Short mmCIF file of C-alpha atoms in Angstrom, two decimals:
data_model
loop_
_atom_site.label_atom_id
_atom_site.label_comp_id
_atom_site.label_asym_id
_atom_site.label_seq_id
_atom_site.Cartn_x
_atom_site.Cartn_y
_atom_site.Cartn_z
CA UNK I 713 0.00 0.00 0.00
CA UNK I 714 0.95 4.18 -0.43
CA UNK I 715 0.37 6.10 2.46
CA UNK I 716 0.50 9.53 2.73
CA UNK I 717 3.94 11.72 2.81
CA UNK I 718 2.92 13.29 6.25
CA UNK I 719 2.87 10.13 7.63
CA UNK I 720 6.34 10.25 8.16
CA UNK I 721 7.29 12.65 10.43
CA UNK I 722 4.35 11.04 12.82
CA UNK I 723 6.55 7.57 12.67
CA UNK I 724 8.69 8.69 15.97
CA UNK I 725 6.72 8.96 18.86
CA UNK I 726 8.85 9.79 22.43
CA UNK I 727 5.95 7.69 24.01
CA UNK I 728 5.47 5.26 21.72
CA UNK I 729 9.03 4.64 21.91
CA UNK I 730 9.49 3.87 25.30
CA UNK I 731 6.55 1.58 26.00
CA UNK I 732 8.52 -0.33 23.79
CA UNK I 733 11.55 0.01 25.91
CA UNK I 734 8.97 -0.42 29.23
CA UNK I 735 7.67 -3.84 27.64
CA UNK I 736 11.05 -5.36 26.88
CA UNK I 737 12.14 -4.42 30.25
CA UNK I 738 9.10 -6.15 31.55
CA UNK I 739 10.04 -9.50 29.43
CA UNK I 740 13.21 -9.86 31.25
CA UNK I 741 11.76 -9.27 34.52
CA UNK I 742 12.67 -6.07 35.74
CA UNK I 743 10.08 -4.46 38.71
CA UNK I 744 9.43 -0.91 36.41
CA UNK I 745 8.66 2.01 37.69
CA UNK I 746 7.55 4.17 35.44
CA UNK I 747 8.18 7.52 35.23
CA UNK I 748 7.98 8.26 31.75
CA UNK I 749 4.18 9.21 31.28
CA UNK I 750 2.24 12.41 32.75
CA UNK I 751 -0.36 10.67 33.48
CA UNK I 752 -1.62 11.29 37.16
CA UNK I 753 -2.23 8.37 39.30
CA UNK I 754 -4.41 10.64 42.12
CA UNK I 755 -8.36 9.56 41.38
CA UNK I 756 -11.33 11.67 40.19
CA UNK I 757 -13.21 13.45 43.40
CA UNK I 758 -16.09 11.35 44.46
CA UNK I 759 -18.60 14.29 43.46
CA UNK I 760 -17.30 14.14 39.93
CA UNK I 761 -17.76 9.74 39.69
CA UNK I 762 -21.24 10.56 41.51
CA UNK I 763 -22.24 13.13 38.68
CA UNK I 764 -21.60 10.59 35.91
CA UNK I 765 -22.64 7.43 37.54
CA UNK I 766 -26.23 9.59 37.66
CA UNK I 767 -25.86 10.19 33.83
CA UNK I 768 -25.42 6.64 33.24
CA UNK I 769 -29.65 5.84 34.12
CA UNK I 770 -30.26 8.60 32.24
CA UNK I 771 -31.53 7.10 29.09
CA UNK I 772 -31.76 10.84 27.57
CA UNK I 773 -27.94 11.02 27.89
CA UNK I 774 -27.38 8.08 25.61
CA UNK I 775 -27.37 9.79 21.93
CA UNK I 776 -25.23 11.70 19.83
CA UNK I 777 -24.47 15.10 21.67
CA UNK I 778 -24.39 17.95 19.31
CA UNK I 779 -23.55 21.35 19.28
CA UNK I 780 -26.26 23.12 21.47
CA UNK I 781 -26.25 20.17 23.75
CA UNK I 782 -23.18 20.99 25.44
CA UNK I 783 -24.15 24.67 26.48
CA UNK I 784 -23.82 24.09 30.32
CA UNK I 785 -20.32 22.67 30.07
CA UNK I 786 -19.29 25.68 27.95
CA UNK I 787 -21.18 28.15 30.80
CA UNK I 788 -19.39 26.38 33.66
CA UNK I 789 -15.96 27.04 31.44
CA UNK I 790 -16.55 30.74 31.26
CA UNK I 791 -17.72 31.60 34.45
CA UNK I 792 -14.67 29.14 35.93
CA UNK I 793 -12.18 31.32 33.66
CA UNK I 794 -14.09 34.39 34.91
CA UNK I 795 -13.73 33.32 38.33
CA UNK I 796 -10.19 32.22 38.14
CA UNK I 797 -8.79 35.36 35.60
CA UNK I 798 -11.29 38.25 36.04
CA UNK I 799 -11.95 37.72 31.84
CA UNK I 800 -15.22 37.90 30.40
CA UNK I 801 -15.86 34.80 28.56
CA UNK I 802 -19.42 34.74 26.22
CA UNK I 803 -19.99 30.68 26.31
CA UNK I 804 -22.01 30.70 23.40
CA UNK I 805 -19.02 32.02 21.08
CA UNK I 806 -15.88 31.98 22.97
CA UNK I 807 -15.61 28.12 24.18
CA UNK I 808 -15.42 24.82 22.69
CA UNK I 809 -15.20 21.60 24.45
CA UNK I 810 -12.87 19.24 23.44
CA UNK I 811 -11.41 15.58 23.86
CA UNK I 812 -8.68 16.96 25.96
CA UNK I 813 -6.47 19.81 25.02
CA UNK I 814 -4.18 17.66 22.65
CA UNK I 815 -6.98 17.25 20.43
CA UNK I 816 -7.21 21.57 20.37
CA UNK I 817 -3.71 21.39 19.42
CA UNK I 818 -3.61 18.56 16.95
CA UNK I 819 -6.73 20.01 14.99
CA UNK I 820 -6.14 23.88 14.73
CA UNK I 821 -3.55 23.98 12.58
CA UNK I 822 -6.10 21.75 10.01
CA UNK I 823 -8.03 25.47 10.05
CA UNK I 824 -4.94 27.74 10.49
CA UNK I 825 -2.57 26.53 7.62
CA UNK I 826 -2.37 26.30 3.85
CA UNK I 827 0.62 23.60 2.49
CA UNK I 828 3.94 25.16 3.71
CA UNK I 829 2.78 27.50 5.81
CA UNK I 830 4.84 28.00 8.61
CA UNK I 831 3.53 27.26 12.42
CA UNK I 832 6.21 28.64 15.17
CA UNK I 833 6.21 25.81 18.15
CA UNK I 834 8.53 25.29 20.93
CA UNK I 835 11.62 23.34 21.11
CA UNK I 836 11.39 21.25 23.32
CA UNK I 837 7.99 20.91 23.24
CA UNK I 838 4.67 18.46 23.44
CA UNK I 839 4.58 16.20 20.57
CA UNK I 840 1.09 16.50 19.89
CA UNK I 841 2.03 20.56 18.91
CA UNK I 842 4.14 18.95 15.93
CA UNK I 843 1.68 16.25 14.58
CA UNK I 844 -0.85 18.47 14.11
CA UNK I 845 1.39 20.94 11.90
CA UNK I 846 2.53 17.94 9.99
CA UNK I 847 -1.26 16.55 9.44
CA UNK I 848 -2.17 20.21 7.81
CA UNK I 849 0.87 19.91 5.50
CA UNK I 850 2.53 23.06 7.15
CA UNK I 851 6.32 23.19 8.08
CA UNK I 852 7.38 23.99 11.94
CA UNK I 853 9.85 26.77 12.75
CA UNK I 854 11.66 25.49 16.14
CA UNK I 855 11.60 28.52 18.72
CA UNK I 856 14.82 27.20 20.78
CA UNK I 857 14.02 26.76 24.70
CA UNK I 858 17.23 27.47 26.51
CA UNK I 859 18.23 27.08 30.17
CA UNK I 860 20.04 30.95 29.49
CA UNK I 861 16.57 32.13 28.49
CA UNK I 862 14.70 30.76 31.59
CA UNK I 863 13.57 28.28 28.61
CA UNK I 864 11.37 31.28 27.18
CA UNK I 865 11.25 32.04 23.11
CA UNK I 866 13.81 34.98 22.12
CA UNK I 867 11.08 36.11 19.27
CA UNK I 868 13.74 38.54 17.70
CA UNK I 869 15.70 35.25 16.73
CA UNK I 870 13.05 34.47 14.24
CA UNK I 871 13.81 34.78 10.76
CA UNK I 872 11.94 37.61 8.79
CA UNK I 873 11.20 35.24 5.78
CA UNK I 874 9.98 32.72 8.12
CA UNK I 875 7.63 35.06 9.46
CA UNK I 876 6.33 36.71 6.57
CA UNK I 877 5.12 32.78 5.80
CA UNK I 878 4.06 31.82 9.76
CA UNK I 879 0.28 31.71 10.71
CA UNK I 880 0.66 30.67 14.36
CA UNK I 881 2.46 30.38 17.71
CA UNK I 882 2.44 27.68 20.33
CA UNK I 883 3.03 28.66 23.99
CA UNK I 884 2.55 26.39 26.86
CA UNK I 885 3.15 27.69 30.14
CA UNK I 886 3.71 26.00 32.54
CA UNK I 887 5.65 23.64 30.58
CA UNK I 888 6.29 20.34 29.40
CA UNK I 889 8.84 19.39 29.13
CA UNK I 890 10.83 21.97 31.10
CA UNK I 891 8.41 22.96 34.06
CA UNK I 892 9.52 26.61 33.20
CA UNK I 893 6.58 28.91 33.78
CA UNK I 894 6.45 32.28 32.13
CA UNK I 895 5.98 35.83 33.36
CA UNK I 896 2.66 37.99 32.53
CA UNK I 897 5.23 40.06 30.65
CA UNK I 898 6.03 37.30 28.52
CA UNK I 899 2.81 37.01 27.48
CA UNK I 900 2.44 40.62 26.77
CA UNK I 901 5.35 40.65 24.67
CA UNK I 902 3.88 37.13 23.00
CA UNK I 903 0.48 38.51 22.33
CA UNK I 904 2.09 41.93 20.45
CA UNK I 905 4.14 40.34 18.48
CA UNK I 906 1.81 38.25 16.79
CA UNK I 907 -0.25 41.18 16.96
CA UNK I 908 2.47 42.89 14.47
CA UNK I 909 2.71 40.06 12.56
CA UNK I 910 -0.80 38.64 11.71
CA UNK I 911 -0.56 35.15 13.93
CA UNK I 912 -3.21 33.25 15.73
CA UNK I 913 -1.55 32.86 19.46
CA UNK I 914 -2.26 29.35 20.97
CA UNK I 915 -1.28 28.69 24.45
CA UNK I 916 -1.65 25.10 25.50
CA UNK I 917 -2.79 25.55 29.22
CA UNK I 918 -3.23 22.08 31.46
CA UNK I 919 -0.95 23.27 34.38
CA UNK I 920 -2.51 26.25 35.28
CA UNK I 921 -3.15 24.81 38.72
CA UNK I 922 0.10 22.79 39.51
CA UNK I 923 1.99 25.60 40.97
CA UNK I 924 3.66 24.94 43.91
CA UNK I 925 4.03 28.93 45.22
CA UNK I 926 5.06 29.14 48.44
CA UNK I 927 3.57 32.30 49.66
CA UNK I 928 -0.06 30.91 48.54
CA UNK I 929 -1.77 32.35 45.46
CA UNK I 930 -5.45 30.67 46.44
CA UNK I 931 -8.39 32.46 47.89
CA UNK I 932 -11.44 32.28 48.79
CA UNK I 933 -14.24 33.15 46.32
CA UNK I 934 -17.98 34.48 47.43
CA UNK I 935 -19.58 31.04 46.44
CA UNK I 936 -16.96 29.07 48.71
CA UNK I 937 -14.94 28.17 45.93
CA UNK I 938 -11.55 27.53 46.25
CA UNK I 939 -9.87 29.82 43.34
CA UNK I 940 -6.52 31.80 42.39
CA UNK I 941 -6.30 35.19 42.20
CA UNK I 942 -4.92 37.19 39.14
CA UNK I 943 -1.36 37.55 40.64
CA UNK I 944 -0.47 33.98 39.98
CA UNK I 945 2.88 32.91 38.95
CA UNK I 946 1.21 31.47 35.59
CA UNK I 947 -1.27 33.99 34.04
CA UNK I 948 -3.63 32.91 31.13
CA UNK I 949 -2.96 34.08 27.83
CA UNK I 950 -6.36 35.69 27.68
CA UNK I 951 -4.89 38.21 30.68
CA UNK I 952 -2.71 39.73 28.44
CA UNK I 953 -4.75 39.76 25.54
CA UNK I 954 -8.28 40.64 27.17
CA UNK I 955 -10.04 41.39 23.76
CA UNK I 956 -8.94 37.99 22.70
CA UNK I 957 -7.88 39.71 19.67
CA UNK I 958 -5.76 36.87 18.34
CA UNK I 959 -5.94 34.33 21.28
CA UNK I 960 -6.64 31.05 22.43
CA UNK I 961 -6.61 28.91 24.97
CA UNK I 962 -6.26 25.24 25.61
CA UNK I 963 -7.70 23.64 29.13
CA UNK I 964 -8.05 20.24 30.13
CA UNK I 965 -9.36 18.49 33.73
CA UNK I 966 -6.74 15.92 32.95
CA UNK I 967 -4.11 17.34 35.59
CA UNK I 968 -6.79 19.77 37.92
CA UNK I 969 -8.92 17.41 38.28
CA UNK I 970 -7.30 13.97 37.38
CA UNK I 971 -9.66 13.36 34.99
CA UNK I 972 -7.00 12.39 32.11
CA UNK I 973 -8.98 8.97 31.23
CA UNK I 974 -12.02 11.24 30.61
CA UNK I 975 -10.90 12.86 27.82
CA UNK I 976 -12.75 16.37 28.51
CA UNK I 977 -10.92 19.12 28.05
CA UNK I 978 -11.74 23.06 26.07
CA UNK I 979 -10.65 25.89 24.10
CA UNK I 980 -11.62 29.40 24.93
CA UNK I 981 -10.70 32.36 23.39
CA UNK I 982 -11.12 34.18 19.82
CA UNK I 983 -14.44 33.90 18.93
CA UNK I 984 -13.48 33.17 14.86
CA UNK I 985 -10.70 30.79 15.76
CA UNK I 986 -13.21 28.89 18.26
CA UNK I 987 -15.35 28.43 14.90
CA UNK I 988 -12.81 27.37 12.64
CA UNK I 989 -12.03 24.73 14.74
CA UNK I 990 -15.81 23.99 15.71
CA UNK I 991 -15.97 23.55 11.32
CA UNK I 992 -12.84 21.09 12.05
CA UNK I 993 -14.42 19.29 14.94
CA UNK I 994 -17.53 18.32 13.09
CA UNK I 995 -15.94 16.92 10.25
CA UNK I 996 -14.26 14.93 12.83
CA UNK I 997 -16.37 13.82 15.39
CA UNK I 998 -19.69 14.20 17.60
CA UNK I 999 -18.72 15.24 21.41
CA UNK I 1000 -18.29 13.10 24.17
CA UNK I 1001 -20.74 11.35 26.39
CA UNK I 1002 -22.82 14.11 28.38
CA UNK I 1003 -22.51 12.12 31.65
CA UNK I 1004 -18.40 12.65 31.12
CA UNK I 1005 -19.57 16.88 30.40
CA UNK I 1006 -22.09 16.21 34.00
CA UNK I 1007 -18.75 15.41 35.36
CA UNK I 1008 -16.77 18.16 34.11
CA UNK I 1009 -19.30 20.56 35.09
CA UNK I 1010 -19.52 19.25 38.88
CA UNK I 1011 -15.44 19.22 38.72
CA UNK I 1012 -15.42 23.15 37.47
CA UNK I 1013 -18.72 24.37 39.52
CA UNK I 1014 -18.02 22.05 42.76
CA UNK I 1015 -15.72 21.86 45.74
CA UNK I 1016 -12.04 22.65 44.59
CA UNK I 1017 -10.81 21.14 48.04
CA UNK I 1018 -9.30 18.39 45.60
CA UNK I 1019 -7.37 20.78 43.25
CA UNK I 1020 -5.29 22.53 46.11
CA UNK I 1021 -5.24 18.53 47.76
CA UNK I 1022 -3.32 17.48 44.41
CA UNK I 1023 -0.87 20.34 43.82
CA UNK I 1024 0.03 19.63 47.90
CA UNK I 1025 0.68 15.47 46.76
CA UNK I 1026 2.90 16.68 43.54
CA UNK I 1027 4.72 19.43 45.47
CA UNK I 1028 5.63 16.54 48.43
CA UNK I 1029 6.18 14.18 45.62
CA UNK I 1030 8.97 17.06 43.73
CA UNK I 1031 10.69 17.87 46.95
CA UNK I 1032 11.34 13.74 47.88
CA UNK I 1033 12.27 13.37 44.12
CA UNK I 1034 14.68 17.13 44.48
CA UNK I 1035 16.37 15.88 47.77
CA UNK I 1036 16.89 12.46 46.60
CA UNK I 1037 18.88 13.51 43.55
CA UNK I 1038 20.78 15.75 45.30
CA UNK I 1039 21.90 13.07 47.67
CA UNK I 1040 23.35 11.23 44.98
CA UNK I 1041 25.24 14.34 43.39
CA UNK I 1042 22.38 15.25 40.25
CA UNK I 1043 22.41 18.65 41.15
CA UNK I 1044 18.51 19.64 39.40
CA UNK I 1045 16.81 22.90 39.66
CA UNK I 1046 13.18 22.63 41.96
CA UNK I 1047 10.60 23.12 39.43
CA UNK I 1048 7.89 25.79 40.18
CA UNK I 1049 5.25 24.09 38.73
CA UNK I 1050 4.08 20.79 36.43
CA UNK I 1051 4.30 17.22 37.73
CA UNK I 1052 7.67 16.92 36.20
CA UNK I 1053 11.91 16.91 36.83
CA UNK I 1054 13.32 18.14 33.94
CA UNK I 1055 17.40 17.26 35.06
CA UNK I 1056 20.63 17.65 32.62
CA UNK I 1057 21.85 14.50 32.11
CA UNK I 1058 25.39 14.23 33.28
CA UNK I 1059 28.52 12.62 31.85
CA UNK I 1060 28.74 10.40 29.82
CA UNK I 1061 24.93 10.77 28.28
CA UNK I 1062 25.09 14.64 28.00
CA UNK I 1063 24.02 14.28 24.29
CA UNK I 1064 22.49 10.52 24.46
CA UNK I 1065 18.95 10.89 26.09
CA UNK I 1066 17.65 8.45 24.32
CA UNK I 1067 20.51 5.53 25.02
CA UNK I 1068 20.22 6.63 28.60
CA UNK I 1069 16.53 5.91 29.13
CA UNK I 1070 17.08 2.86 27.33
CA UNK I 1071 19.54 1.64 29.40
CA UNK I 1072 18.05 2.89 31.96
CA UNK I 1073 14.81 1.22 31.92
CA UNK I 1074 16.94 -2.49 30.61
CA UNK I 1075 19.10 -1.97 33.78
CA UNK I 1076 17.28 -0.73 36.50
CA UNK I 1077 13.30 -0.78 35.48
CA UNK I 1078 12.64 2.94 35.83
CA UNK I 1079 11.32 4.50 32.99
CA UNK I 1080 12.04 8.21 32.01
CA UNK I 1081 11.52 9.99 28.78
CA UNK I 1082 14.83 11.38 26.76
CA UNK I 1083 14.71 14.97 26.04
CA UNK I 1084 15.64 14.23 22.34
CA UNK I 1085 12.30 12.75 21.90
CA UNK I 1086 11.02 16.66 22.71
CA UNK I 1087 12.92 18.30 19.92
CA UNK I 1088 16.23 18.85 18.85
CA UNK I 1089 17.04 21.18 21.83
CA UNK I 1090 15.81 18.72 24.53
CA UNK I 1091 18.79 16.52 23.79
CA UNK I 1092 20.45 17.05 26.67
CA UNK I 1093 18.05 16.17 28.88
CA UNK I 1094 15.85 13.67 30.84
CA UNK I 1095 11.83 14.44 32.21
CA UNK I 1096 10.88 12.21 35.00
CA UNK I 1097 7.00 12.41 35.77
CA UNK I 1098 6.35 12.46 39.75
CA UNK I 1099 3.28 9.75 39.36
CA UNK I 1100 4.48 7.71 42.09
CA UNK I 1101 4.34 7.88 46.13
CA UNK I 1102 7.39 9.81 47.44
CA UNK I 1103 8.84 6.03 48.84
CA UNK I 1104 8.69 4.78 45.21
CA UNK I 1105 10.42 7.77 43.68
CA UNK I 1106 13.03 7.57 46.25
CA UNK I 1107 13.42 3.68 45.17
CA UNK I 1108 13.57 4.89 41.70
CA UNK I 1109 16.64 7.32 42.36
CA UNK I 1110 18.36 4.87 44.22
CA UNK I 1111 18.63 2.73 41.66
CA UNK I 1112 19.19 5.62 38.84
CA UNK I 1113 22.38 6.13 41.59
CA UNK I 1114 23.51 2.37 41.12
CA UNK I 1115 23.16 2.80 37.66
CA UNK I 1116 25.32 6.53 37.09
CA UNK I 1117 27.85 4.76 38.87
#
């Protein structure tokens, strides 16, 4: 058979390519402890399971969902952002639920770029930012993240003929890989230059709550709700650009709310780039089951007890993981926010991240992914995910210690 030419950019997969690794490991008998996925192991809250186990007798909830249907999901999204930001979000034009924010980022650049069109992502970056370029035939400009730079973009690097052919810009802040977070400045600076230049701004958004500030950014809200104010270390896009005159934003419950298996997730923002990919979406798919949107809706509108429970379990979970590595002579940066270690891989694997987690994972069982998989400027590099009690992570660095030396 002939398959398609942007098929093959999608072959290499950071994932893909260690559950391979993971599974061999496995074979031979190693205990793994896997560190390699973001994928939180804390459970829904009960009040969320309750909501959709409700749905699920609900023989009205058992059709296609359209459109309209999913009007009080996209209400509890504005008046959450509202809440949370101080923006004014209309729910009727401005939000669009999704399957999770990778499927916001793998779809807009289907409405956002002709052939060769240029899209202007981070490196490193998510993976998903890439395959989505690649699916709409457009070619990606790397925006290099360096430790120097407090891993932010230097936009004046970018090459004038590059730009006069670029559509969009990816953010995500917090990020992954790096756990950088970015000041409101940034953002200002982000949202004129594409301003100048004609681009659609898209900041991928799922850590906006795992920030482990020590002074305390929460507070108390009128309806009891447990929400952070607008001096947060990691502002929305939307702050900076309050007319949403070129923005969007992706949000999913997958890290808030540990809701990843859910798939629910939105974009808000630009009320014309929330249409074009609305036109993309429905050539793709219906939405989700409503009991999973009853769900959402009780996470968003509920008790947010569980949010500030979680960031308290990941923050425990990064200092263990910090002081461990330390102890065995890894000197890493803290993080300020994400569920991730982001550590400069020493001598001899300083540009090997891929043979290291491989070896790593055949020798020892724990499972990291290599910063090369991330982009060319991860190499370099290791990300550890903190999904594991702080005994097990301290289990996993002792035997990353045996295996250094």
């Amino acid at each position: 058979m002939q398959f398609a030419k942007r098929l093959q950019p999608l072959q290499s997969n950071v994932f893909a390519d260690m559950d391979r690794a993971k599974a061999i490991a496995l074979a031979a008998g190693q205990q793994v402890i896997d560190l390699s996925l973001g994928s939180s192991d804390l459970p829904a809250e009960a009040h969320v399971i309750e909501a959709i186990a409700q749905s699920l007798h609900d023989r009205s909830t058992h059709g296609y969902l359209l459109f309209n249907g999913t009007f009080g999901f996209r209400e509890a999204a504005a008046n959450w952002y509202e809440q949370k930001f101080g923006i004014k979000v209309d729910p009727q034009t401005e939000v669009l639920p999704l399957i999770g924010s990778q499927e916001g980022t793998a779809h807009l650049p289907l409405a956002l770029l002709n052939p060769g069109d240029f899209a202007l992502l981070l490196d490193p970056g998510y993976p998903s930012h890439a395959g989505g370029v690649y699916l709409a035939s457009g070619q990606i400009y790397p925006m290099p993240l360096r430790a120097e730079n407090a891993f932010l973009p230097v936009f004046a690097d970018i090459p004038a003929p590059v730009l006069a052919q670029s559509r969009m810009m990816v953010l995500s802040y917090p990020h992954n890989p790096t756990a950088a977070i970015a000041p409101f400045s940034f953002f200002q600076e982000a949202v004129a230059f594409c301003q100048q230049h004609n681009l659609a701004l898209v900041h991928d958004f799922p850590y906006v709550d795992l920030v482990f500030e020590e002074t305390g950014d929460w507070a108390i809200n009128s309806s009891q709700s447990l929400i952070s104010n607008t001096q947060s270390l990691v502002p929305s896009i939307l702050q900076a650009d309050p007319e949403k005159s070129v923005s969007i934003e992706f949000f999913t419950l997958s890290k808030s709310y540990n809701m990843g298996g859910f798939r629910i997730g939105y974009a808000i923002g630009n009320a014309e780039l929330i249409n074009a990919l609305r036109q993309v979406k429905a050539a793709v798919d219906f939405n989700q089951y409503r009991g999973i949107l009853n769900g959402a809706i009780a996470a968003l509108t509920g008790p947010q007890a569980g949010v500030k429970s979680a960031v308290a379990t990941f923050q425990q979970r990064r200092d263990a993981f910090i002081t461990a590595l330390h102890r065995i002579g890894w000197n890493v940066p803290t993080p300020k926010a994400t569920m991730y270690i982001w550590a400069k891989l020493p001598s001899p694997w300083s540009q090997n991240s891929i043979e290291f987690c491989t070896q790593l994972v055949k020798q020892t069982g724990v499972a990291a992914s290599p910063g090369a998989g991330f982009g060319k400027f991860g190499e370099g590099y290791v990300r550890f995910a903190l999904v594991h009690e702080p005994p097990l992570l301290e289990t996993a660095v002792e035997r990353i210690a045996q295996f250094l030396h």
